[in-house]
Amino acid sequence: MKWSAVPYIAVNALRRNTMRTILTALGIIIGVAAVITMVGLGQGASAEVEEQVNRLGQNVILVFPGERSLGGVSIGGGSANTLTVEDAIALREEIPEVIAASPEVRSQRVVVHGNQNWHTRIYGQSADYLQIRQWPIESGRMFTEEELERASLVAVVGRTIVDELFDGADPIGETVRVRGLPLEIVGVLSPKGMSLMGSVQDDIIIVPYTTAFQRVSGRSHAMVINIQVYNDQSMNVARQKIEDLLRERHRLAPYQDNDFTIQTQEEVAQAATETSRVMTWLLASIAGISLFVGGIGIMNVMLVSVTERTREVGLRLSVGARGKDVLLQFLIESTILCLLGGIGGILLGIGATEVIANYAGWPALFSTEAMIVAVTVSAAVGLFFGFYPAWKASRLDPIVALRRE
Amino acid sequence: MKIVDLKDIRRIYRTESISVDALKGITLQIEEGEFVAIMGPSGSGKSTLMNILGCLDRPTSGRFLLNGEDVSAFSKDKLAKLRNRTLGFVFQSFHLLPRTSAIENVELPLLYHEEGLTWKEIHNRAKKALEVVGLADRLDHTPNELSGGQRQRVAIARALVTEPALLLADEPTGNLDSKTSLEIIDMLQKLNKKGETIIMVTHEHDIAHFANRIITLHDGLVKSDRAIEAKNASDALRNRVDEDELEQIEGVLS
């Protein structure tokens, strides 16, 4: 027998039932498209998260007040008032690995310029905060140490503020008012984009923390202390030293738990990537289920088709087909169905990812692996779900099969 | 030369509760070039005998020489090969693949053929077989575009395309009207004259009398086995035409 005979027979059988072939393949098309789309969007989201974590700064350690569960990535700050400005100063001065430490205090305020007003976040930070965040100044300058000590009414603003209050015009030297307090703008920050939490980071006004504590927020304790460590290798040492120093300063007995939480940039990154990884897996499993359902659809159609084509099988057996020829024919049919579905699914998946990515403004990544996996899986699904019906067909008794009406 | 040599063939169907002796010891020989009709009431075992002759079923006991080979103990795969090489089947309900052209239907047995035929050879042989049955102008028609008689002729072409030593026809005229039946029988007779050995199962006496030999089965045994002077189907067809004309004339008269 020619090797190409059975594939030829299988292709002809599919061709004779074009509509059934298309409908059957549709299950796999949708399954594969779902896998490709979900994985593409998931990986895009992961890449975005990674990008955002890098924007966090370099060699950053964050200290939060209060006992917080590790792994919770909330940067919203605890309600406990355990971190002081003095803590931040002590950390910078007493730990050699710490090269910058900024006690942070945030408040939401309405800012007025002329007849424009804008609701924004006002951050109190130290003069080296921008260095910690690796956040360059676009024009003007950051406030100085002297201005910090004098609690001067100076501010550095983000791009959003420039756009909303000054219609994009150069705001340096201008004054904005916060609760009647005039703040002179000395610098404009370069645009930074979205944060990990999805807020616009450029919608910000940074003032010296002294000014913030005394005149804007009315708080007396830091919500976070942003710390920059000398280099990557000293992160763990620094982390330990920060913990020891803060315990000592807070006079915690050995049996007491920390009244603060330390998170390194890496931990934040891990938590964030973990979240997006879980999302990717979740999406991929949903997609996988639909691929599975598509496979069952194929098995269903092949089973029905074996019953429906009993006479055909009987005839093939009577003209000299062996059981294994019939088995192979049905296996090839279902594998072709799945491969067609796989290719169709890839095309549909790429299209769908593009559309969703454009519409939702997410980045989309196409991974060749996902496509190879999807096609391999769909071929395997074809073989797996095609096997039982094919085996059933090959075991038919030709006498019974021929007599079936 | 003997094409078929059966010796004491028995076939017992066993289920859990009952066992049925469908064939109780059949012994017969069929020579090359014979046209044999097998008759008998339903339940006489003629279908079982046909299945065994067609190598679709194996006897419970006895010896079956087909074309000189003892096939009683052949494996399933070897039987499949034998069906492809040595046998041709014609069925009552044609068994053509739907939505498939006549020529592709006829090509089918050659696709499962052992010899390495090229696609061109397969196509040419199928075309030739369709020419033999007079359907050279219907190569690309699908079964539902063909009449009953034409379908059965496609099926005959399919049976002949492997040049089998034995043609098995199971009620070949059962689904056809009397005129078309005669046409099919005429075709079988002509093939037989060219040397094809044919075994035909039928329950119609008229049809059986076109064969050279009638074997009647009863209750799993051979009841009678006699050579006869075959009626000529071509003549019958001509007379048939006269009858048709007569009917028309009568119709006009009344």
XYZ file of C-alpha atoms in Angstrom:
659
model
C 0.000 0.000 0.000
C 1.156 3.515 -0.753
C 2.093 5.499 2.347
C 0.145 8.447 0.992
C -3.063 6.478 0.411
C -4.531 6.740 3.911
C -3.748 10.472 4.321
C -5.324 10.992 0.886
C -8.425 9.099 1.984
C -8.612 11.108 5.216
C -8.289 14.458 3.442
C -10.987 13.431 0.966
C -13.302 12.406 3.790
C -12.866 15.849 5.401
C -13.295 17.601 2.074
C -16.582 15.818 1.432
C -17.956 17.267 4.663
C -16.652 20.817 4.488
C -19.273 22.251 6.801
C -18.788 19.628 9.473
C -15.030 20.028 9.181
C -15.217 23.789 9.696
C -17.644 23.566 12.619
C -15.555 20.930 14.332
C -12.353 22.867 13.861
C -14.104 25.945 15.260
C -13.926 24.530 18.788
C -10.166 24.218 18.496
C -9.862 27.582 16.728
C -11.538 29.302 19.668
C -9.505 27.325 22.199
C -6.161 28.092 20.590
C -7.105 31.725 19.961
C -8.045 32.051 23.625
C -4.721 30.575 24.747
C -2.718 32.860 22.465
C -4.687 35.947 23.438
C -4.602 35.268 27.168
C -0.920 34.389 27.243
C -0.099 37.369 25.026
C -1.989 39.805 27.230
C -0.676 38.183 30.412
C 2.913 38.421 29.258
C 2.344 41.989 28.154
C 1.063 42.796 31.634
C 4.083 41.085 33.220
C 6.459 43.087 31.079
C 4.620 46.244 32.060
C 4.896 45.371 35.753
C 8.607 44.712 35.411
C 9.029 48.044 33.706
C 7.174 49.745 36.544
C 9.251 48.028 39.189
C 12.372 49.311 37.486
C 10.878 52.813 37.568
C 10.582 52.486 41.329
C 14.223 53.523 41.634
C 17.525 51.877 42.267
C 18.480 49.806 45.326
C 15.436 51.058 47.171
C 14.254 49.898 50.581
C 10.892 51.026 51.891
C 10.053 51.156 55.595
C 6.363 51.242 56.513
C 4.953 52.005 59.940
C 3.032 49.381 61.863
C 3.043 45.619 61.601
C 2.137 44.744 58.055
C 1.855 41.338 56.566
C 4.722 40.576 54.267
C 3.795 40.100 50.679
C 0.988 42.637 50.848
C 2.281 45.246 48.491
C 0.222 48.112 49.818
C 2.238 51.310 49.679
C -0.688 53.144 51.148
C 1.029 53.342 54.531
C -0.207 52.109 57.860
C -2.257 54.032 60.327
C 0.286 53.512 63.061
C 2.455 56.498 63.888
C 5.707 54.782 64.579
C 8.112 56.318 62.095
C 9.514 59.742 62.745
C 11.617 62.181 60.805
C 14.363 61.521 63.335
C 14.258 57.819 62.437
C 14.947 58.731 58.820
C 17.811 61.040 59.738
C 19.291 58.424 62.072
C 19.100 55.755 59.363
C 21.026 57.939 56.951
C 23.616 59.056 59.427
C 24.267 55.867 61.357
C 24.156 53.199 58.666
C 27.010 53.534 56.192
C 25.226 51.536 53.457
C 22.322 53.968 53.437
C 23.142 56.871 51.139
C 19.753 58.561 51.157
C 16.631 58.429 53.298
C 13.491 60.418 52.759
C 10.609 60.468 55.247
C 7.469 60.648 53.177
C 4.194 62.315 54.040
C 1.316 62.539 51.614
C -1.834 64.578 51.525
C -4.566 65.182 48.970
C -5.140 68.877 48.392
C -6.680 71.261 45.918
C -4.031 73.413 44.257
C -4.968 76.757 42.773
C -3.239 78.866 40.143
C -5.040 81.911 38.862
C -8.555 80.744 38.058
C -7.474 77.102 37.587
C -7.605 74.491 40.295
C -6.607 70.860 40.444
C -6.951 68.129 43.044
C -3.599 66.444 43.491
C -1.287 64.675 45.914
C 1.289 66.657 47.791
C 4.338 64.690 48.889
C 6.722 65.829 51.589
C 10.154 64.424 50.826
C 13.823 65.092 51.490
C 16.097 66.796 48.970
C 17.612 63.492 47.840
C 14.264 61.830 47.102
C 14.633 62.209 43.342
C 18.003 60.497 43.541
C 16.370 57.526 45.319
C 13.670 57.261 42.707
C 16.088 57.871 39.811
C 13.709 60.574 38.734
C 15.332 63.320 36.656
C 14.337 66.982 36.725
C 13.169 68.220 33.346
C 13.664 71.903 33.975
C 14.566 74.057 36.973
C 15.967 72.356 40.050
C 15.131 70.267 43.107
C 14.794 72.151 46.398
C 17.968 72.379 48.447
C 18.963 71.199 51.939
C 18.784 74.785 53.224
C 15.265 75.183 51.887
C 14.430 71.896 53.612
C 15.828 73.098 56.931
C 14.015 76.424 56.657
C 10.782 74.696 55.605
C 10.654 77.007 52.602
C 7.510 77.325 50.526
C 9.018 75.758 47.393
C 7.734 72.926 45.234
C 8.715 70.642 42.394
C 5.767 69.610 40.199
C 4.978 66.730 37.873
C 4.009 66.954 34.220
C 0.266 66.639 34.926
C 0.315 69.761 37.111
C 2.035 71.731 34.357
C -0.586 70.577 31.882
C -3.610 71.160 34.139
C -2.688 74.457 35.822
C -0.396 76.104 33.286
C -1.684 74.668 30.002
C 1.787 73.267 29.382
C 3.552 76.635 29.770
C 6.800 76.883 31.757
C 5.710 77.224 35.417
C 9.111 77.916 36.967
C 9.016 80.960 39.226
C 5.194 80.879 39.299
C 3.280 80.447 42.495
C 0.472 78.003 43.265
C -1.689 78.093 46.350
C -2.547 75.222 48.624
C -5.095 76.195 51.308
C -3.923 79.757 50.896
C -0.298 78.743 51.257
C 1.779 80.077 48.356
C 4.263 77.578 46.927
C 6.898 78.738 44.485
C 7.614 76.271 41.724
C 11.346 75.715 41.346
C 11.442 72.600 39.163
C 9.455 70.353 36.828
C 9.825 66.574 36.921
C 10.261 64.548 33.748
C 7.203 62.379 32.940
C 7.197 58.951 34.596
C 3.951 57.298 33.558
C 1.789 54.907 35.558
C 2.755 53.436 38.904
C 2.441 49.801 39.946
C -0.907 50.623 41.457
C -2.103 52.192 38.259
C -2.071 55.812 39.421
C -0.563 58.557 37.321
C 2.781 59.305 38.972
C 3.110 62.612 37.211
C 0.080 63.988 39.075
C 2.262 65.112 41.968
C 3.711 68.086 43.861
C 6.824 67.494 45.948
C 7.655 69.880 48.771
C 10.294 69.665 51.522
C 9.046 67.277 54.243
C 9.524 69.988 56.808
C 7.092 72.194 54.902
C 4.682 69.287 54.491
C 4.681 68.306 58.153
C 4.460 71.856 59.491
C 2.177 73.552 56.988
C 0.379 71.165 54.666
C -0.526 67.798 56.131
C -0.780 68.456 59.819
C 0.737 65.037 60.495
C 3.788 64.452 62.608
C 4.867 60.992 61.502
C 6.231 59.617 58.256
C 3.985 57.377 56.218
C 6.954 55.725 54.552
C 10.688 56.136 54.722
C 12.235 55.815 51.258
C 15.795 54.590 51.540
C 18.484 54.185 48.956
C 21.288 51.749 49.605
C 24.838 52.112 48.327
C 24.690 49.134 45.977
C 22.878 45.906 45.168
C 25.200 43.690 47.259
C 24.634 45.678 50.423
C 20.841 45.377 50.305
C 20.574 42.502 52.768
C 23.150 43.913 55.177
C 21.426 47.281 55.055
C 18.038 45.658 55.602
C 19.324 43.972 58.767
C 20.989 47.121 60.050
C 17.845 49.180 59.427
C 15.797 46.663 61.369
C 18.279 46.598 64.284
C 18.541 50.383 64.434
C 14.781 50.959 64.297
C 14.159 48.331 67.013
C 16.732 50.021 69.165
C 15.317 53.495 68.536
C 11.752 52.288 69.195
C 12.975 50.570 72.382
C 11.449 47.224 71.428
C 12.135 44.363 73.818
C 13.309 41.105 72.205
C 9.880 39.521 72.693
C 8.107 42.356 70.888
C 7.372 42.294 67.203
C 8.588 45.020 64.891
C 6.323 48.059 64.802
C 7.393 48.682 61.199
C 7.773 46.701 58.006
C 10.750 46.688 55.698
C 10.363 45.923 52.023
C 13.157 45.867 49.534
C 12.561 46.797 45.947
C 13.062 43.177 45.046
C 10.301 42.086 47.383
C 7.928 44.634 45.899
C 8.928 43.439 42.462
C 8.430 39.818 43.452
C 5.016 40.463 44.875
C 4.024 42.416 41.792
C 5.345 39.872 39.303
C 3.798 37.109 41.375
C 0.441 38.810 40.977
C 0.801 39.174 37.253
C 2.144 35.642 36.973
C -0.902 34.333 38.803
C -3.094 36.366 36.467
C -1.327 34.957 33.425
C -1.773 31.430 34.708
C -5.379 32.057 35.549
C -6.089 33.387 32.071
C -4.101 30.586 30.468
C -5.990 27.927 32.422
C -9.337 29.384 31.417
C -8.088 29.333 27.842
C -6.773 25.803 28.355
C -10.203 24.696 29.501
C -11.748 26.041 26.328
C -9.114 24.172 24.330
C -10.054 21.042 26.267
C -13.728 21.614 25.533
C -12.788 22.048 21.869
C -11.049 18.684 22.043
C -14.117 17.044 23.517
C -16.082 18.611 20.675
C -13.754 16.873 18.243
C -14.189 13.567 20.035
C -17.944 14.049 19.979
C -18.028 14.764 16.258
C -15.642 11.922 15.490
C -17.760 9.512 17.555
C -20.940 10.618 15.827
C -19.095 10.423 12.557
C -17.977 6.847 13.236
C -21.566 5.848 13.932
C -22.809 7.793 10.939
C -20.117 6.337 8.725
C -20.450 2.754 9.915
C -21.462 1.643 6.427
C -18.501 3.462 4.939
C -16.179 1.703 7.380
C -17.810 -1.626 6.557
C -17.301 -1.008 2.868
C -13.661 -0.025 3.345
C -13.061 -3.205 5.354
C -14.760 -5.326 2.684
C -12.643 -3.908 -0.135
C -9.487 -4.731 1.756
C -8.775 -2.020 4.310
C -7.186 -3.420 7.433
C -8.274 -2.342 10.913
C -5.141 -0.273 11.240
C -5.840 1.530 7.943
C -9.219 2.621 9.273
C -7.678 3.574 12.634
C -5.025 5.641 10.904
C -7.593 7.306 8.642
C -9.734 8.489 11.544
C -6.674 9.576 13.538
C -5.388 11.597 10.608
C -8.818 13.140 10.142
C -9.013 14.340 13.718
C -5.386 15.482 13.733
C -5.932 17.498 10.560
C -9.043 19.005 12.135
C -6.998 20.053 15.151
C -4.078 21.362 13.124
C -6.450 23.410 10.977
C -7.991 24.629 14.203
C -4.536 25.415 15.567
C -3.532 27.505 12.582
C -6.898 29.249 12.465
C -6.635 29.811 16.197
C -3.209 31.419 15.920
C -4.454 33.856 13.293
C -7.592 34.660 15.268
C -5.561 34.905 18.485
C -3.091 37.375 16.998
C -5.972 39.463 15.698
C -7.841 39.383 18.996
C -4.721 40.266 20.994
C -4.027 43.252 18.755
C -7.591 44.492 19.084
C -7.788 44.054 22.861
C -4.314 45.485 23.387
C -5.163 48.532 21.312
C -8.551 48.994 22.893
C -7.434 48.559 26.492
C -4.087 50.246 25.996
C -2.148 47.258 27.274
C 1.022 46.070 25.691
C 0.651 42.726 23.908
C 3.484 40.263 23.480
C 3.275 37.376 21.051
C 5.355 34.504 22.194
C 6.405 31.955 19.628
C 6.431 29.434 22.465
C 2.746 29.987 23.142
C 1.984 29.414 19.472
C 4.117 26.286 19.239
C 2.619 24.983 22.457
C -0.912 25.767 21.296
C -0.452 23.978 17.984
C 1.310 21.024 19.585
C -1.398 20.794 22.205
C -4.133 20.956 19.591
C -2.487 18.212 17.537
C -2.137 16.164 20.710
C -5.773 16.874 21.545
C -6.665 15.608 18.078
C -4.708 12.403 18.579
C -5.957 11.921 22.122
C -9.613 12.624 21.519
C -9.505 11.092 18.052
C -8.089 7.829 19.266
C -11.155 6.375 20.929
C -13.517 6.956 17.978
C -10.831 5.759 15.557
C -10.235 2.644 17.594
C -13.973 2.037 17.718
C -14.176 2.357 13.941
C -11.275 0.001 13.366
C -12.862 -2.654 15.567
C -16.140 -2.707 13.633
C -17.234 -6.048 12.303
C -17.549 -5.581 8.530
C -20.623 -7.826 8.349
C -22.482 -5.820 10.987
C -21.194 -2.527 9.571
C -22.379 -3.338 6.048
C -25.834 -4.315 7.241
C -26.336 -1.131 9.269
C -28.919 1.114 7.671
C -9.259 -25.080 -11.498
C -11.344 -24.834 -8.352
C -11.863 -21.287 -7.156
C -13.847 -22.357 -4.116
C -13.412 -25.661 -2.293
C -15.479 -26.010 0.875
C -15.245 -29.128 2.988
C -17.650 -29.690 5.866
C -17.944 -26.004 6.696
C -19.759 -25.358 9.948
C -20.582 -22.039 11.531
C -22.029 -21.840 14.997
C -23.069 -18.499 16.516
C -22.771 -18.603 20.251
C -24.269 -16.102 22.633
C -24.391 -16.567 26.389
C -27.714 -18.332 26.430
C -28.082 -19.952 23.024
C -25.986 -21.297 20.200
C -27.268 -21.316 16.650
C -25.941 -23.671 13.996
C -26.126 -21.471 10.917
C -24.154 -23.865 8.710
C -24.156 -27.550 9.547
C -21.556 -28.958 7.211
C -21.404 -27.504 3.713
C -19.262 -29.240 1.153
C -19.084 -27.875 -2.360
C -16.703 -26.876 -5.126
C -16.977 -24.045 -7.595
C -14.878 -24.100 -10.746
C -13.319 -21.163 -12.463
C -15.745 -19.510 -14.902
C -18.968 -20.653 -13.230
C -21.957 -18.404 -12.554
C -23.574 -19.774 -9.417
C -26.775 -18.618 -7.774
C -27.272 -19.424 -4.121
C -30.890 -19.580 -3.041
C -32.817 -20.462 0.034
C -35.371 -19.056 2.426
C -34.262 -16.588 5.074
C -32.509 -18.362 7.905
C -31.236 -21.060 5.569
C -27.660 -19.881 6.050
C -27.055 -18.252 2.680
C -25.872 -14.968 4.210
C -23.552 -16.820 6.566
C -22.152 -18.791 3.650
C -21.694 -15.592 1.671
C -19.823 -13.984 4.592
C -17.506 -16.959 4.791
C -16.969 -17.028 1.014
C -16.285 -13.270 1.221
C -13.682 -13.809 3.954
C -15.630 -11.431 6.176
C -16.242 -14.265 8.604
C -14.385 -17.452 9.496
C -15.967 -20.899 9.757
C -16.180 -22.528 13.178
C -14.841 -25.713 11.640
C -14.121 -27.148 8.212
C -11.664 -26.326 5.459
C -12.009 -23.492 2.970
C -9.667 -23.333 -0.011
C -9.998 -20.074 -1.922
C -8.117 -20.002 -5.197
C -5.963 -22.852 -3.877
C -5.104 -21.211 -0.546
C -6.375 -22.573 2.767
C -7.864 -19.441 4.298
C -9.622 -21.138 7.245
C -6.952 -19.984 9.686
C -5.919 -16.662 8.156
C -5.447 -13.650 10.440
C -7.709 -10.623 10.094
C -5.067 -8.635 8.214
C -4.397 -11.507 5.817
C -8.123 -11.841 5.185
C -8.285 -8.106 4.434
C -5.487 -8.512 1.912
C -7.323 -11.479 0.378
C -10.565 -9.494 0.070
C -8.637 -6.778 -1.703
C -6.725 -9.034 -4.082
C -8.958 -12.011 -4.788
C -12.542 -10.900 -4.162
C -14.925 -8.329 -5.513
C -18.172 -7.421 -3.730
C -21.460 -6.188 -5.094
C -24.096 -5.367 -2.487
C -27.844 -5.029 -2.538
C -27.672 -1.385 -1.379
C -24.634 -0.510 -3.539
C -22.580 0.917 -0.639
C -21.090 3.786 -2.595
C -19.427 6.606 -0.672
C -21.795 9.575 -0.663
C -20.667 12.915 -2.128
C -17.864 11.059 -3.878
C -17.504 10.854 -7.647
C -17.969 7.551 -9.465
C -14.297 7.349 -10.357
C -13.188 7.985 -6.773
C -15.558 5.264 -5.593
C -14.035 2.851 -8.068
C -10.483 3.865 -7.115
C -11.152 2.950 -3.494
C -10.028 -0.730 -3.488
C -6.853 0.216 -5.357
C -5.929 2.655 -2.565
C -5.726 -0.313 -0.220
C -3.881 -2.386 -2.829
C -0.653 -4.109 -1.892
C 1.176 -3.428 -5.141
C 2.716 -0.019 -5.416
C 0.448 1.445 -8.083
C 1.075 5.046 -9.044
C -1.769 7.551 -8.748
C -1.932 7.601 -12.537
C -2.271 3.824 -12.752
C -4.979 3.863 -10.077
C -6.876 6.508 -12.006
C -6.520 4.743 -15.354
C -7.599 1.374 -14.016
C -10.671 2.910 -12.390
C -11.506 4.686 -15.627
C -11.165 1.440 -17.567
C -13.427 -0.407 -15.122
C -16.094 2.276 -15.531
C -15.781 1.968 -19.312
C -16.389 -1.789 -18.999
C -19.695 -1.153 -17.196
C -20.644 1.533 -19.722
C -20.255 4.595 -17.521
C -17.315 6.260 -19.274
C -19.395 9.461 -19.477
C -20.308 9.503 -15.777
C -16.847 9.545 -14.189
C -17.383 12.685 -12.117
C -20.997 12.109 -11.142
C -21.712 11.528 -7.475
C -24.061 8.689 -6.447
C -27.049 10.982 -5.935
C -26.644 12.165 -9.518
C -26.915 8.562 -10.771
C -29.896 6.231 -11.188
C -30.158 2.996 -9.204
C -28.914 0.900 -12.100
C -26.019 3.265 -12.711
C -25.086 3.127 -9.030
C -25.004 -0.646 -9.109
C -22.860 -0.498 -12.240
C -20.402 1.796 -10.406
C -20.374 -0.793 -7.620
C -19.654 -3.547 -10.168
C -16.826 -1.474 -11.609
C -15.469 -1.067 -8.084
C -15.615 -4.842 -7.585
C -13.853 -5.488 -10.892
C -11.119 -2.886 -10.626
C -8.766 -5.186 -8.703
C -9.334 -7.962 -11.271
C -10.567 -10.402 -8.640
C -10.663 -14.166 -9.131
C -14.179 -14.268 -7.689
C -17.061 -11.795 -7.821
C -19.540 -12.050 -4.934
C -22.926 -10.458 -5.467
C -25.288 -10.307 -2.500
C -28.828 -9.705 -3.803
C -27.447 -7.392 -6.496
C -30.909 -6.686 -7.896
C -32.772 -6.461 -4.595
C -33.106 -2.669 -4.693
C -33.789 -2.319 -8.413
C -36.923 -2.431 -10.577
C -37.365 -5.420 -12.848
C -36.016 -3.774 -15.993
C -32.891 -2.418 -14.282
C -32.459 -5.811 -12.600
C -32.291 -7.427 -16.008
C -29.713 -4.888 -17.161
C -27.504 -5.665 -14.165
C -27.902 -9.419 -14.658
C -27.099 -8.936 -18.333
C -23.905 -7.224 -17.313
C -22.981 -10.024 -14.891
C -23.648 -12.601 -17.598
C -21.393 -10.772 -20.022
C -18.632 -10.588 -17.414
C -19.082 -14.305 -16.802
C -18.761 -15.010 -20.512
C -15.457 -13.169 -20.440
C -14.292 -15.621 -17.769
C -15.227 -14.001 -14.451
C -16.355 -16.445 -11.771
C -19.508 -15.139 -10.078
C -21.391 -16.241 -6.989
C -24.711 -14.508 -6.484
C -27.088 -14.769 -3.562
C -30.692 -14.156 -4.458
C -34.153 -15.147 -3.317
C -35.777 -14.422 -6.687
C -36.221 -17.508 -8.872
C -36.367 -15.412 -12.061
C -32.979 -13.926 -11.293
C -31.418 -17.233 -10.227
C -32.279 -18.774 -13.583
C -29.793 -16.548 -15.350
C -26.990 -18.496 -13.641
C -25.460 -21.781 -14.819
C -25.897 -23.500 -11.517
C -28.310 -23.107 -8.621
C -27.379 -24.171 -5.109
C -30.314 -24.211 -2.725
C -29.661 -24.127 0.993
C -32.064 -25.244 3.643
C -31.501 -25.180 7.366
C -27.738 -24.857 7.077
C -27.300 -27.660 4.586
C -27.155 -27.939 0.800
C -30.621 -29.084 -0.233
C -30.042 -29.181 -3.958
C -27.195 -28.355 -6.318
C -27.933 -28.492 -9.995
C -26.542 -27.184 -13.238
C -29.111 -25.488 -15.445
C -29.429 -24.054 -18.887
C -29.095 -20.348 -18.185
C -31.652 -17.956 -19.564
C -30.173 -15.176 -21.640
C -30.633 -11.780 -20.025
C -30.185 -9.894 -23.311
C -33.111 -11.799 -24.806
C -35.165 -11.253 -21.678
C -34.470 -7.548 -21.944
C -35.645 -7.490 -25.558
C -38.849 -9.361 -24.658
C -39.258 -7.017 -21.764
C -39.221 -4.084 -24.173
C -41.995 -5.828 -26.139
C -44.032 -6.213 -22.979
C -43.595 -2.529 -22.262
C -44.867 -1.697 -25.723
C -47.726 -4.098 -25.237
C -48.698 -2.439 -22.009
C -48.644 0.917 -23.733
C -50.820 -0.356 -26.545
C -53.253 -1.923 -24.067
C -53.273 1.363 -22.208
C -54.232 3.122 -25.432
C -56.905 0.505 -26.242
C -58.564 0.603 -22.853
